[in-house]
Amino acid sequence: MSWLQRDKKGLKNQPRLARKEIPDGLWMKCPSCGEILFRQELEKSLWVCSHCQNHFRVGAEVYLGFMLDEGSFRETHVGLTSLDPLEFKVGGEAYADKLKEAQARSGLDDAVVTGVGSVGGHAVTVAVMDFRFMGGSMGSVVGEKIARAIGDSLASGRPLIIVSQSGGARMQESILSLMQMAKTSALLGRLREKRIPFISILTHPTTGGVTASFAMLGDL
Ligand SMILES: [Zn+2]
């Protein structure tokens, strides 16, 4: 048997969250222990299961709610969407269609939300990735928005917080995705020169090209 095949039941049958990660409804089933949980209680416990301590995967808006002072968030760089320059298609499925579907399902333009807000009264620039949008993958829009958020911190002197949640670079944009790694890393170098703090928060999962660029370059 190939070592790539999984024969352990626990791995194979690991429960997964539905496509829409946090469905609406009063009650929710914990994907780890199967316990039925009251949604309001889950929100109070910051989406951690009270029975098994499983951390639910949450979207960008929930992270922003955790981190920032109430009502302080203002979104920036809205309306950037990918142009699909390669007219990428795989298995009969066009990237352009996948993008539209992801936008409709998540309500996001792409896999990152950027903005400004405050933490304990301190003004910060934030960028929060969202796994719901094509696995949080980084294409040209994600890279550009991260770059612009770094630029905002450079211009204002505000510390930068990036919450990473990503499968890595977006294959549908090929080299355009990969060049975002260099772009964001170079800009973070300028942030460092100016001695502006960058806090990188890694959430499950943070892998691939995102790990190999900005996610690992945090001061903290
Ligand atoms: Zn649980």
CSV table of C-alpha atoms and ligand atoms in Angstrom, one decimal:
chain,number,residue,atom,x,y,z
A,1,MET,CA,0.0,0.0,0.0
A,2,SER,CA,1.3,3.4,-0.9
A,3,TRP,CA,2.2,5.6,2.1
A,4,LEU,CA,0.1,8.3,0.5
A,5,GLN,CA,-3.0,6.3,1.1
A,6,ARG,CA,-4.6,6.9,4.4
A,7,ASP,CA,-5.7,3.8,6.1
A,8,LYS,CA,-6.4,5.2,9.6
A,9,LYS,CA,-10.0,5.7,10.2
A,10,GLY,CA,-9.5,8.9,12.2
A,11,LEU,CA,-7.7,10.6,9.4
A,12,LYS,CA,-10.0,9.4,6.6
A,13,ASN,CA,-13.2,10.1,8.4
A,14,GLN,CA,-12.2,13.4,9.9
A,15,PRO,CA,-15.3,15.5,9.8
A,16,ARG,CA,-15.1,18.6,7.7
A,17,LEU,CA,-17.0,21.9,7.9
A,18,ALA,CA,-19.5,22.5,5.2
A,19,ARG,CA,-18.5,24.7,2.3
A,20,LYS,CA,-20.0,27.7,4.0
A,21,GLU,CA,-17.8,27.5,7.0
A,22,ILE,CA,-20.2,29.1,9.5
A,23,PRO,CA,-23.8,28.5,8.5
A,24,ASP,CA,-26.6,30.5,9.9
A,25,GLY,CA,-28.8,28.9,12.4
A,26,LEU,CA,-29.3,28.7,16.2
A,27,TRP,CA,-27.6,25.4,16.7
A,28,MET,CA,-24.3,24.2,15.3
A,29,LYS,CA,-22.6,20.8,15.3
A,30,CYS,CA,-18.9,20.8,16.3
A,31,PRO,CA,-17.0,19.2,13.4
A,32,SER,CA,-14.5,17.7,15.8
A,33,CYS,CA,-16.6,16.1,18.6
A,34,GLY,CA,-20.0,16.2,17.0
A,35,GLU,CA,-21.6,18.0,20.0
A,36,ILE,CA,-24.5,20.2,19.2
A,37,LEU,CA,-23.7,23.8,20.3
A,38,PHE,CA,-25.8,26.9,20.8
A,39,ARG,CA,-24.5,29.4,18.3
A,40,GLN,CA,-24.7,32.3,20.8
A,41,GLU,CA,-22.6,30.4,23.3
A,42,LEU,CA,-20.1,29.7,20.5
A,43,GLU,CA,-19.8,33.4,19.7
A,44,LYS,CA,-19.3,34.2,23.4
A,45,SER,CA,-16.5,31.6,23.6
A,46,LEU,CA,-14.9,33.1,20.5
A,47,TRP,CA,-15.8,30.1,18.3
A,48,VAL,CA,-14.1,27.5,20.6
A,49,CYS,CA,-16.0,24.3,21.3
A,50,SER,CA,-16.8,24.1,25.0
A,51,HIS,CA,-16.6,20.3,24.9
A,52,CYS,CA,-13.5,19.5,23.0
A,53,GLN,CA,-11.8,22.9,22.6
A,54,ASN,CA,-11.9,22.6,18.9
A,55,HIS,CA,-11.3,26.0,17.2
A,56,PHE,CA,-13.9,26.6,14.5
A,57,ARG,CA,-12.5,28.2,11.4
A,58,VAL,CA,-13.9,31.8,11.2
A,59,GLY,CA,-14.0,34.4,8.5
A,60,ALA,CA,-12.3,37.7,8.2
A,61,GLU,CA,-15.2,39.7,9.7
A,62,VAL,CA,-15.1,37.5,12.9
A,63,TYR,CA,-11.4,38.0,13.3
A,64,LEU,CA,-11.8,41.8,12.9
A,65,GLY,CA,-14.4,41.6,15.6
A,66,PHE,CA,-12.0,39.7,17.9
A,67,MET,CA,-9.1,42.1,17.4
A,68,LEU,CA,-10.3,45.6,17.0
A,69,ASP,CA,-12.0,48.1,19.3
A,70,GLU,CA,-15.7,48.0,18.6
A,71,GLY,CA,-16.8,50.2,15.8
A,72,SER,CA,-13.2,51.3,14.9
A,73,PHE,CA,-12.9,49.3,11.7
A,74,ARG,CA,-12.9,51.1,8.3
A,75,GLU,CA,-12.3,49.0,5.3
A,76,THR,CA,-9.8,50.1,2.7
A,77,HIS,CA,-8.9,49.2,-0.9
A,78,VAL,CA,-12.4,47.9,-1.6
A,79,GLY,CA,-13.4,46.6,-5.1
A,80,LEU,CA,-10.2,45.1,-6.3
A,81,THR,CA,-10.9,42.0,-8.3
A,82,SER,CA,-8.8,39.7,-10.4
A,83,LEU,CA,-8.8,40.1,-14.1
A,84,ASP,CA,-7.8,36.4,-14.9
A,85,PRO,CA,-5.0,37.5,-17.3
A,86,LEU,CA,-4.1,33.9,-18.2
A,87,GLU,CA,-7.7,32.9,-19.0
A,88,PHE,CA,-7.0,29.9,-16.8
A,89,LYS,CA,-9.0,26.8,-17.2
A,90,VAL,CA,-8.6,23.4,-15.7
A,91,GLY,CA,-10.9,20.3,-16.0
A,92,GLY,CA,-13.4,22.4,-18.0
A,93,GLU,CA,-13.7,24.9,-15.1
A,94,ALA,CA,-12.7,28.5,-15.9
A,95,TYR,CA,-11.0,30.5,-13.2
A,96,ALA,CA,-13.2,33.4,-14.1
A,97,ASP,CA,-16.3,31.3,-13.1
A,98,LYS,CA,-14.6,30.1,-9.9
A,99,LEU,CA,-13.9,33.7,-9.0
A,100,LYS,CA,-17.6,34.7,-9.5
A,101,GLU,CA,-18.8,31.7,-7.5
A,102,ALA,CA,-16.3,32.5,-4.6
A,103,GLN,CA,-17.4,36.1,-4.6
A,104,ALA,CA,-21.1,35.2,-4.5
A,105,ARG,CA,-20.6,32.6,-1.7
A,106,SER,CA,-18.3,34.6,0.5
A,107,GLY,CA,-19.5,38.1,-0.1
A,108,LEU,CA,-15.9,39.1,-0.5
A,109,ASP,CA,-14.0,40.6,-3.5
A,110,ASP,CA,-11.1,38.3,-2.9
A,111,ALA,CA,-9.4,36.4,-0.1
A,112,VAL,CA,-8.2,39.3,2.0
A,113,VAL,CA,-9.9,42.2,3.8
A,114,THR,CA,-7.8,45.3,4.6
A,115,GLY,CA,-8.5,48.3,6.7
A,116,VAL,CA,-7.7,50.5,9.6
A,117,GLY,CA,-8.9,50.4,13.1
A,118,SER,CA,-7.7,50.5,16.7
A,119,VAL,CA,-6.6,47.9,19.3
A,120,GLY,CA,-6.9,49.2,22.9
A,121,GLY,CA,-7.0,52.7,21.5
A,122,HIS,CA,-3.8,52.3,19.4
A,123,ALA,CA,-4.4,52.9,15.7
A,124,VAL,CA,-3.4,50.0,13.5
A,125,THR,CA,-3.5,48.9,9.8
A,126,VAL,CA,-5.0,45.4,9.4
A,127,ALA,CA,-5.2,42.8,6.7
A,128,VAL,CA,-7.2,39.6,7.4
A,129,MET,CA,-7.2,36.7,5.0
A,130,ASP,CA,-10.3,34.5,4.5
A,131,PHE,CA,-10.1,30.8,3.8
A,132,ARG,CA,-13.7,30.8,2.4
A,133,PHE,CA,-12.5,32.5,-0.7
A,134,MET,CA,-10.7,29.9,-2.8
A,135,GLY,CA,-8.8,28.5,0.2
A,136,GLY,CA,-7.5,31.9,1.1
A,137,SER,CA,-5.1,31.6,-1.8
A,138,MET,CA,-2.9,34.6,-2.8
A,139,GLY,CA,-3.3,35.9,-6.3
A,140,SER,CA,-2.5,39.3,-7.6
A,141,VAL,CA,-5.4,41.0,-5.7
A,142,VAL,CA,-4.4,39.5,-2.3
A,143,GLY,CA,-0.8,40.5,-2.9
A,144,GLU,CA,-1.8,44.0,-4.1
A,145,LYS,CA,-4.1,44.6,-1.1
A,146,ILE,CA,-1.4,43.3,1.4
A,147,ALA,CA,1.1,45.6,-0.4
A,148,ARG,CA,-1.2,48.5,-0.1
A,149,ALA,CA,-1.9,47.8,3.6
A,150,ILE,CA,1.9,47.8,4.1
A,151,GLY,CA,2.0,51.1,2.2
A,152,ASP,CA,-0.6,52.5,4.5
A,153,SER,CA,1.5,51.7,7.5
A,154,LEU,CA,4.6,53.1,5.8
A,155,ALA,CA,2.7,56.4,5.2
A,156,SER,CA,1.0,56.7,8.5
A,157,GLY,CA,3.5,55.0,10.9
A,158,ARG,CA,0.7,52.8,12.2
A,159,PRO,CA,1.7,49.2,13.2
A,160,LEU,CA,0.6,46.5,10.8
A,161,ILE,CA,-1.3,43.4,11.8
A,162,ILE,CA,-1.8,40.6,9.2
A,163,VAL,CA,-3.9,37.5,10.0
A,164,SER,CA,-2.9,34.8,7.6
A,165,GLN,CA,-5.2,31.9,6.6
A,166,SER,CA,-4.2,30.5,3.3
A,167,GLY,CA,-3.4,27.5,1.2
A,168,GLY,CA,-0.6,29.4,-0.5
A,169,ALA,CA,-0.2,31.1,-3.8
A,170,ARG,CA,-3.1,30.8,-6.2
A,171,MET,CA,-2.2,28.5,-9.0
A,172,GLN,CA,-4.7,30.0,-11.4
A,173,GLU,CA,-2.6,33.1,-11.6
A,174,SER,CA,0.7,31.3,-11.9
A,175,ILE,CA,3.7,33.6,-11.8
A,176,LEU,CA,1.5,36.6,-11.1
A,177,SER,CA,0.8,34.9,-7.7
A,178,LEU,CA,4.4,34.0,-7.1
A,179,MET,CA,5.6,37.6,-7.7
A,180,GLN,CA,3.4,38.8,-4.9
A,181,MET,CA,5.7,37.0,-2.5
A,182,ALA,CA,8.7,39.2,-3.6
A,183,LYS,CA,6.5,42.3,-3.7
A,184,THR,CA,5.1,42.0,-0.2
A,185,SER,CA,8.5,40.8,1.3
A,186,ALA,CA,10.3,43.8,-0.2
A,187,LEU,CA,7.8,46.3,1.2
A,188,LEU,CA,8.0,44.7,4.6
A,189,GLY,CA,11.7,45.4,4.4
A,190,ARG,CA,10.9,49.0,4.1
A,191,LEU,CA,8.6,48.8,7.1
A,192,ARG,CA,11.5,47.3,9.0
A,193,GLU,CA,13.8,50.1,8.0
A,194,LYS,CA,11.3,52.6,9.3
A,195,ARG,CA,11.0,50.5,12.5
A,196,ILE,CA,7.3,50.2,12.2
A,197,PRO,CA,6.1,47.0,14.0
A,198,PHE,CA,4.5,44.2,12.0
A,199,ILE,CA,2.5,41.6,13.9
A,200,SER,CA,1.9,38.4,11.9
A,201,ILE,CA,-0.9,36.1,13.2
A,202,LEU,CA,-0.8,32.6,11.7
A,203,THR,CA,-4.1,30.8,11.8
A,204,HIS,CA,-5.0,27.3,10.5
A,205,PRO,CA,-4.0,26.8,7.7
A,206,THR,CA,-1.1,29.0,6.8
A,207,THR,CA,1.0,27.3,4.1
A,208,GLY,CA,2.8,27.6,0.8
A,209,GLY,CA,3.6,31.0,-0.7
A,210,VAL,CA,2.0,32.9,2.1
A,211,THR,CA,4.2,31.2,4.7
A,212,ALA,CA,7.2,31.6,2.4
A,213,SER,CA,6.7,35.4,2.2
A,214,PHE,CA,5.0,37.9,4.5
A,215,ALA,CA,3.5,35.5,7.1
A,216,MET,CA,7.0,34.5,8.4
A,217,LEU,CA,8.4,38.1,8.4
A,218,GLY,CA,6.6,39.4,11.4
A,219,ASP,CA,8.4,41.1,14.3
A,220,LEU,CA,6.0,39.1,16.4
B,1,ZN,ZN,-16.2,19.9,20.0
